[in-house]
PDB file of N, CA and C in Angstrom:
ATOM      1  N   MET A   1       7.156 -67.406 -15.138  1.00 48.00           N
ATOM      2  CA  MET A   1       6.934 -66.067 -15.670  1.00 48.00           C
ATOM      3  C   MET A   1       7.164 -66.080 -17.178  1.00 48.00           C
ATOM      4  N   LYS A   2       6.277 -65.454 -17.890  1.00 56.00           N
ATOM      5  CA  LYS A   2       6.414 -65.367 -19.340  1.00 56.00           C
ATOM      6  C   LYS A   2       7.508 -64.376 -19.713  1.00 56.00           C
ATOM      7  N   ARG A   3       7.995 -64.494 -20.901  1.00 59.00           N
ATOM      8  CA  ARG A   3       9.119 -63.681 -21.356  1.00 59.00           C
ATOM      9  C   ARG A   3       8.826 -62.182 -21.367  1.00 59.00           C
ATOM     10  N   HIS A   4       7.617 -61.764 -21.694  1.00 56.00           N
ATOM     11  CA  HIS A   4       7.311 -60.343 -21.859  1.00 56.00           C
ATOM     12  C   HIS A   4       6.452 -59.772 -20.731  1.00 56.00           C
ATOM     13  N   ASP A   5       6.373 -60.450 -19.615  1.00 59.00           N
ATOM     14  CA  ASP A   5       5.503 -59.988 -18.532  1.00 59.00           C
ATOM     15  C   ASP A   5       5.888 -58.626 -17.969  1.00 59.00           C
ATOM     16  N   THR A   6       7.147 -58.243 -18.036  1.00 59.00           N
ATOM     17  CA  THR A   6       7.574 -56.981 -17.435  1.00 59.00           C
ATOM     18  C   THR A   6       7.530 -55.803 -18.402  1.00 59.00           C
ATOM     19  N   ARG A   7       7.241 -56.040 -19.653  1.00 58.00           N
ATOM     20  CA  ARG A   7       7.193 -54.961 -20.645  1.00 58.00           C
ATOM     21  C   ARG A   7       5.763 -54.478 -20.834  1.00 58.00           C
ATOM     22  N   PRO A   8       5.612 -53.188 -21.107  1.00 62.00           N
ATOM     23  CA  PRO A   8       4.253 -52.708 -21.402  1.00 62.00           C
ATOM     24  C   PRO A   8       3.770 -53.301 -22.725  1.00 62.00           C
ATOM     25  N   LEU A   9       2.476 -53.506 -22.825  1.00 64.00           N
ATOM     26  CA  LEU A   9       1.909 -54.076 -24.042  1.00 64.00           C
ATOM     27  C   LEU A   9       2.161 -53.159 -25.242  1.00 64.00           C
ATOM     28  N   VAL A  10       1.961 -51.875 -25.044  1.00 68.00           N
ATOM     29  CA  VAL A  10       2.185 -50.887 -26.095  1.00 68.00           C
ATOM     30  C   VAL A  10       3.031 -49.774 -25.494  1.00 68.00           C
ATOM     31  N   ASP A  11       4.155 -49.460 -26.124  1.00 76.00           N
ATOM     32  CA  ASP A  11       5.001 -48.408 -25.561  1.00 76.00           C
ATOM     33  C   ASP A  11       4.613 -47.031 -26.098  1.00 76.00           C
ATOM     34  N   ARG A  12       5.194 -46.011 -25.506  1.00 77.00           N
ATOM     35  CA  ARG A  12       4.858 -44.624 -25.832  1.00 77.00           C
ATOM     36  C   ARG A  12       5.136 -44.294 -27.305  1.00 77.00           C
ATOM     37  N   GLU A  13       6.259 -44.761 -27.828  1.00 81.00           N
ATOM     38  CA  GLU A  13       6.596 -44.466 -29.225  1.00 81.00           C
ATOM     39  C   GLU A  13       5.550 -45.051 -30.175  1.00 81.00           C
ATOM     40  N   PHE A  14       5.113 -46.283 -29.920  1.00 81.00           N
ATOM     41  CA  PHE A  14       4.073 -46.886 -30.751  1.00 81.00           C
ATOM     42  C   PHE A  14       2.805 -46.051 -30.708  1.00 81.00           C
ATOM     43  N   THR A  15       2.418 -45.615 -29.508  1.00 79.00           N
ATOM     44  CA  THR A  15       1.196 -44.831 -29.341  1.00 79.00           C
ATOM     45  C   THR A  15       1.279 -43.533 -30.125  1.00 79.00           C
ATOM     46  N   GLU A  16       2.406 -42.839 -30.025  1.00 82.00           N
ATOM     47  CA  GLU A  16       2.582 -41.578 -30.746  1.00 82.00           C
ATOM     48  C   GLU A  16       2.542 -41.799 -32.261  1.00 82.00           C
ATOM     49  N   ARG A  17       3.217 -42.834 -32.733  1.00 87.00           N
ATOM     50  CA  ARG A  17       3.236 -43.113 -34.174  1.00 87.00           C
ATOM     51  C   ARG A  17       1.855 -43.516 -34.685  1.00 87.00           C
ATOM     52  N   ALA A  18       1.153 -44.326 -33.906  1.00 85.00           N
ATOM     53  CA  ALA A  18      -0.194 -44.748 -34.313  1.00 85.00           C
ATOM     54  C   ALA A  18      -1.130 -43.551 -34.396  1.00 85.00           C
ATOM     55  N   ALA A  19      -1.096 -42.696 -33.384  1.00 85.00           N
ATOM     56  CA  ALA A  19      -1.966 -41.518 -33.386  1.00 85.00           C
ATOM     57  C   ALA A  19      -1.651 -40.622 -34.582  1.00 85.00           C
ATOM     58  N   SER A  20      -0.382 -40.394 -34.847  1.00 88.00           N
ATOM     59  CA  SER A  20       0.008 -39.556 -35.990  1.00 88.00           C
ATOM     60  C   SER A  20      -0.449 -40.164 -37.309  1.00 88.00           C
ATOM     61  N   ALA A  21      -0.270 -41.462 -37.462  1.00 91.00           N
ATOM     62  CA  ALA A  21      -0.675 -42.132 -38.703  1.00 91.00           C
ATOM     63  C   ALA A  21      -2.183 -42.066 -38.898  1.00 91.00           C
ATOM     64  N   TRP A  22      -2.941 -42.278 -37.838  1.00 89.00           N
ATOM     65  CA  TRP A  22      -4.400 -42.240 -37.948  1.00 89.00           C
ATOM     66  C   TRP A  22      -4.897 -40.831 -38.254  1.00 89.00           C
ATOM     67  N   ILE A  23      -4.235 -39.822 -37.689  1.00 88.00           N
ATOM     68  CA  ILE A  23      -4.614 -38.434 -37.983  1.00 88.00           C
ATOM     69  C   ILE A  23      -4.326 -38.117 -39.453  1.00 88.00           C
ATOM     70  N   ARG A  24      -3.175 -38.558 -39.948  1.00 92.00           N
ATOM     71  CA  ARG A  24      -2.858 -38.353 -41.371  1.00 92.00           C
ATOM     72  C   ARG A  24      -3.858 -39.085 -42.267  1.00 92.00           C
ATOM     73  N   ALA A  25      -4.259 -40.283 -41.873  1.00 93.00           N
ATOM     74  CA  ALA A  25      -5.252 -41.037 -42.655  1.00 93.00           C
ATOM     75  C   ALA A  25      -6.584 -40.298 -42.692  1.00 93.00           C
ATOM     76  N   ALA A  26      -6.970 -39.708 -41.582  1.00 92.00           N
ATOM     77  CA  ALA A  26      -8.222 -38.937 -41.553  1.00 92.00           C
ATOM     78  C   ALA A  26      -8.098 -37.695 -42.431  1.00 92.00           C
ATOM     79  N   ASP A  27      -6.952 -37.016 -42.370  1.00 93.00           N
ATOM     80  CA  ASP A  27      -6.729 -35.841 -43.220  1.00 93.00           C
ATOM     81  C   ASP A  27      -6.794 -36.197 -44.703  1.00 93.00           C
ATOM     82  N   ALA A  28      -6.337 -37.389 -45.050  1.00 95.00           N
ATOM     83  CA  ALA A  28      -6.332 -37.827 -46.444  1.00 95.00           C
ATOM     84  C   ALA A  28      -7.678 -38.408 -46.883  1.00 95.00           C
ATOM     85  N   GLY A  29      -8.599 -38.542 -45.950  1.00 94.00           N
ATOM     86  CA  GLY A  29      -9.914 -39.074 -46.285  1.00 94.00           C
ATOM     87  C   GLY A  29      -9.997 -40.591 -46.304  1.00 94.00           C
ATOM     88  N   VAL A  30      -8.954 -41.254 -45.817  1.00 95.00           N
ATOM     89  CA  VAL A  30      -8.938 -42.714 -45.794  1.00 95.00           C
ATOM     90  C   VAL A  30      -9.882 -43.248 -44.713  1.00 95.00           C
ATOM     91  N   ILE A  31      -9.937 -42.570 -43.577  1.00 93.00           N
ATOM     92  CA  ILE A  31     -10.884 -42.913 -42.513  1.00 93.00           C
ATOM     93  C   ILE A  31     -11.679 -41.659 -42.170  1.00 93.00           C
ATOM     94  N   ASP A  32     -12.871 -41.836 -41.625  1.00 93.00           N
ATOM     95  CA  ASP A  32     -13.681 -40.664 -41.286  1.00 93.00           C
ATOM     96  C   ASP A  32     -13.465 -40.257 -39.826  1.00 93.00           C
ATOM     97  N   ALA A  33     -14.074 -39.162 -39.427  1.00 89.00           N
ATOM     98  CA  ALA A  33     -13.869 -38.604 -38.088  1.00 89.00           C
ATOM     99  C   ALA A  33     -14.316 -39.556 -36.986  1.00 89.00           C
ATOM    100  N   ALA A  34     -15.398 -40.273 -37.206  1.00 91.00           N
ATOM    101  CA  ALA A  34     -15.884 -41.217 -36.189  1.00 91.00           C
ATOM    102  C   ALA A  34     -14.888 -42.350 -35.974  1.00 91.00           C
ATOM    103  N   GLU A  35     -14.312 -42.854 -37.065  1.00 91.00           N
ATOM    104  CA  GLU A  35     -13.296 -43.905 -36.939  1.00 91.00           C
ATOM    105  C   GLU A  35     -12.062 -43.373 -36.223  1.00 91.00           C
ATOM    106  N   LEU A  36     -11.652 -42.152 -36.562  1.00 87.00           N
ATOM    107  CA  LEU A  36     -10.497 -41.546 -35.909  1.00 87.00           C
ATOM    108  C   LEU A  36     -10.752 -41.391 -34.415  1.00 87.00           C
ATOM    109  N   ALA A  37     -11.905 -40.894 -34.047  1.00 86.00           N
ATOM    110  CA  ALA A  37     -12.238 -40.718 -32.629  1.00 86.00           C
ATOM    111  C   ALA A  37     -12.221 -42.056 -31.900  1.00 86.00           C
ATOM    112  N   TRP A  38     -12.760 -43.087 -32.515  1.00 88.00           N
ATOM    113  CA  TRP A  38     -12.780 -44.412 -31.885  1.00 88.00           C
ATOM    114  C   TRP A  38     -11.365 -44.938 -31.697  1.00 88.00           C
ATOM    115  N   LEU A  39     -10.525 -44.816 -32.731  1.00 83.00           N
ATOM    116  CA  LEU A  39      -9.153 -45.301 -32.641  1.00 83.00           C
ATOM    117  C   LEU A  39      -8.365 -44.559 -31.566  1.00 83.00           C
ATOM    118  N   LEU A  40      -8.464 -43.229 -31.551  1.00 80.00           N
ATOM    119  CA  LEU A  40      -7.724 -42.439 -30.567  1.00 80.00           C
ATOM    120  C   LEU A  40      -8.207 -42.706 -29.151  1.00 80.00           C
ATOM    121  N   ALA A  41      -9.483 -42.999 -28.991  1.00 82.00           N
ATOM    122  CA  ALA A  41     -10.028 -43.281 -27.657  1.00 82.00           C
ATOM    123  C   ALA A  41      -9.444 -44.558 -27.063  1.00 82.00           C
ATOM    124  N   HIS A  42      -8.904 -45.425 -27.898  1.00 79.00           N
ATOM    125  CA  HIS A  42      -8.361 -46.687 -27.411  1.00 79.00           C
ATOM    126  C   HIS A  42      -6.846 -46.652 -27.202  1.00 79.00           C
ATOM    127  N   LEU A  43      -6.256 -45.496 -27.356  1.00 74.00           N
ATOM    128  CA  LEU A  43      -4.829 -45.338 -27.072  1.00 74.00           C
ATOM    129  C   LEU A  43      -4.647 -44.640 -25.733  1.00 74.00           C
ATOM    130  N   ASP A  44      -3.439 -44.723 -25.194  1.00 67.00           N
ATOM    131  CA  ASP A  44      -3.094 -44.036 -23.953  1.00 67.00           C
ATOM    132  C   ASP A  44      -3.273 -42.530 -24.133  1.00 67.00           C
ATOM    133  N   ALA A  45      -3.885 -41.886 -23.166  1.00 65.00           N
ATOM    134  CA  ALA A  45      -4.308 -40.487 -23.302  1.00 65.00           C
ATOM    135  C   ALA A  45      -3.157 -39.492 -23.431  1.00 65.00           C
ATOM    136  N   TRP A  46      -2.105 -39.595 -22.636  1.00 65.00           N
ATOM    137  CA  TRP A  46      -1.071 -38.553 -22.645  1.00 65.00           C
ATOM    138  C   TRP A  46      -0.323 -38.442 -23.963  1.00 65.00           C
ATOM    139  N   PRO A  47       0.208 -39.531 -24.544  1.00 63.00           N
ATOM    140  CA  PRO A  47       0.876 -39.366 -25.842  1.00 63.00           C
ATOM    141  C   PRO A  47      -0.069 -38.861 -26.927  1.00 63.00           C
ATOM    142  N   VAL A  48      -1.317 -39.309 -26.913  1.00 64.00           N
ATOM    143  CA  VAL A  48      -2.278 -38.850 -27.916  1.00 64.00           C
ATOM    144  C   VAL A  48      -2.535 -37.365 -27.751  1.00 64.00           C
ATOM    145  N   ALA A  49      -2.688 -36.896 -26.524  1.00 67.00           N
ATOM    146  CA  ALA A  49      -2.921 -35.477 -26.272  1.00 67.00           C
ATOM    147  C   ALA A  49      -1.760 -34.639 -26.804  1.00 67.00           C
ATOM    148  N   GLU A  50      -0.543 -35.135 -26.641  1.00 72.00           N
ATOM    149  CA  GLU A  50       0.617 -34.407 -27.145  1.00 72.00           C
ATOM    150  C   GLU A  50       0.627 -34.378 -28.673  1.00 72.00           C
ATOM    151  N   VAL A  51       0.267 -35.472 -29.303  1.00 69.00           N
ATOM    152  CA  VAL A  51       0.262 -35.538 -30.767  1.00 69.00           C
ATOM    153  C   VAL A  51      -0.772 -34.586 -31.348  1.00 69.00           C
ATOM    154  N   VAL A  52      -1.957 -34.533 -30.752  1.00 68.00           N
ATOM    155  CA  VAL A  52      -3.016 -33.685 -31.296  1.00 68.00           C
ATOM    156  C   VAL A  52      -2.971 -32.266 -30.746  1.00 68.00           C
ATOM    157  N   GLY A  53      -2.028 -31.977 -29.849  1.00 70.00           N
ATOM    158  CA  GLY A  53      -1.833 -30.616 -29.372  1.00 70.00           C
ATOM    159  C   GLY A  53      -2.689 -30.209 -28.191  1.00 70.00           C
ATOM    160  N   ILE A  54      -3.149 -31.166 -27.399  1.00 62.00           N
ATOM    161  CA  ILE A  54      -3.948 -30.850 -26.209  1.00 62.00           C
ATOM    162  C   ILE A  54      -3.027 -30.901 -24.997  1.00 62.00           C
ATOM    163  N   ARG A  55      -3.020 -29.852 -24.253  1.00 57.00           N
ATOM    164  CA  ARG A  55      -2.216 -29.808 -23.019  1.00 57.00           C
ATOM    165  C   ARG A  55      -3.151 -29.774 -21.825  1.00 57.00           C
ATOM    166  N   GLY A  56      -2.863 -30.611 -20.833  1.00 52.00           N
ATOM    167  CA  GLY A  56      -3.749 -30.680 -19.668  1.00 52.00           C
ATOM    168  C   GLY A  56      -3.125 -30.291 -18.382  1.00 52.00           C
TER     169      GLY A  56
END
């Protein structure tokens, strides 16, 4: 068994921080809306929904 087999590849805190950083980058004009949508689509849905204010 490998050393990290029992840990998730990306944890919730990383996902929340990444989503927040990418949203700030889009607000600052560093990335455009299409890039932001692509990046957010590749993160876990629940933490991203909480960061952007979507409740399901």
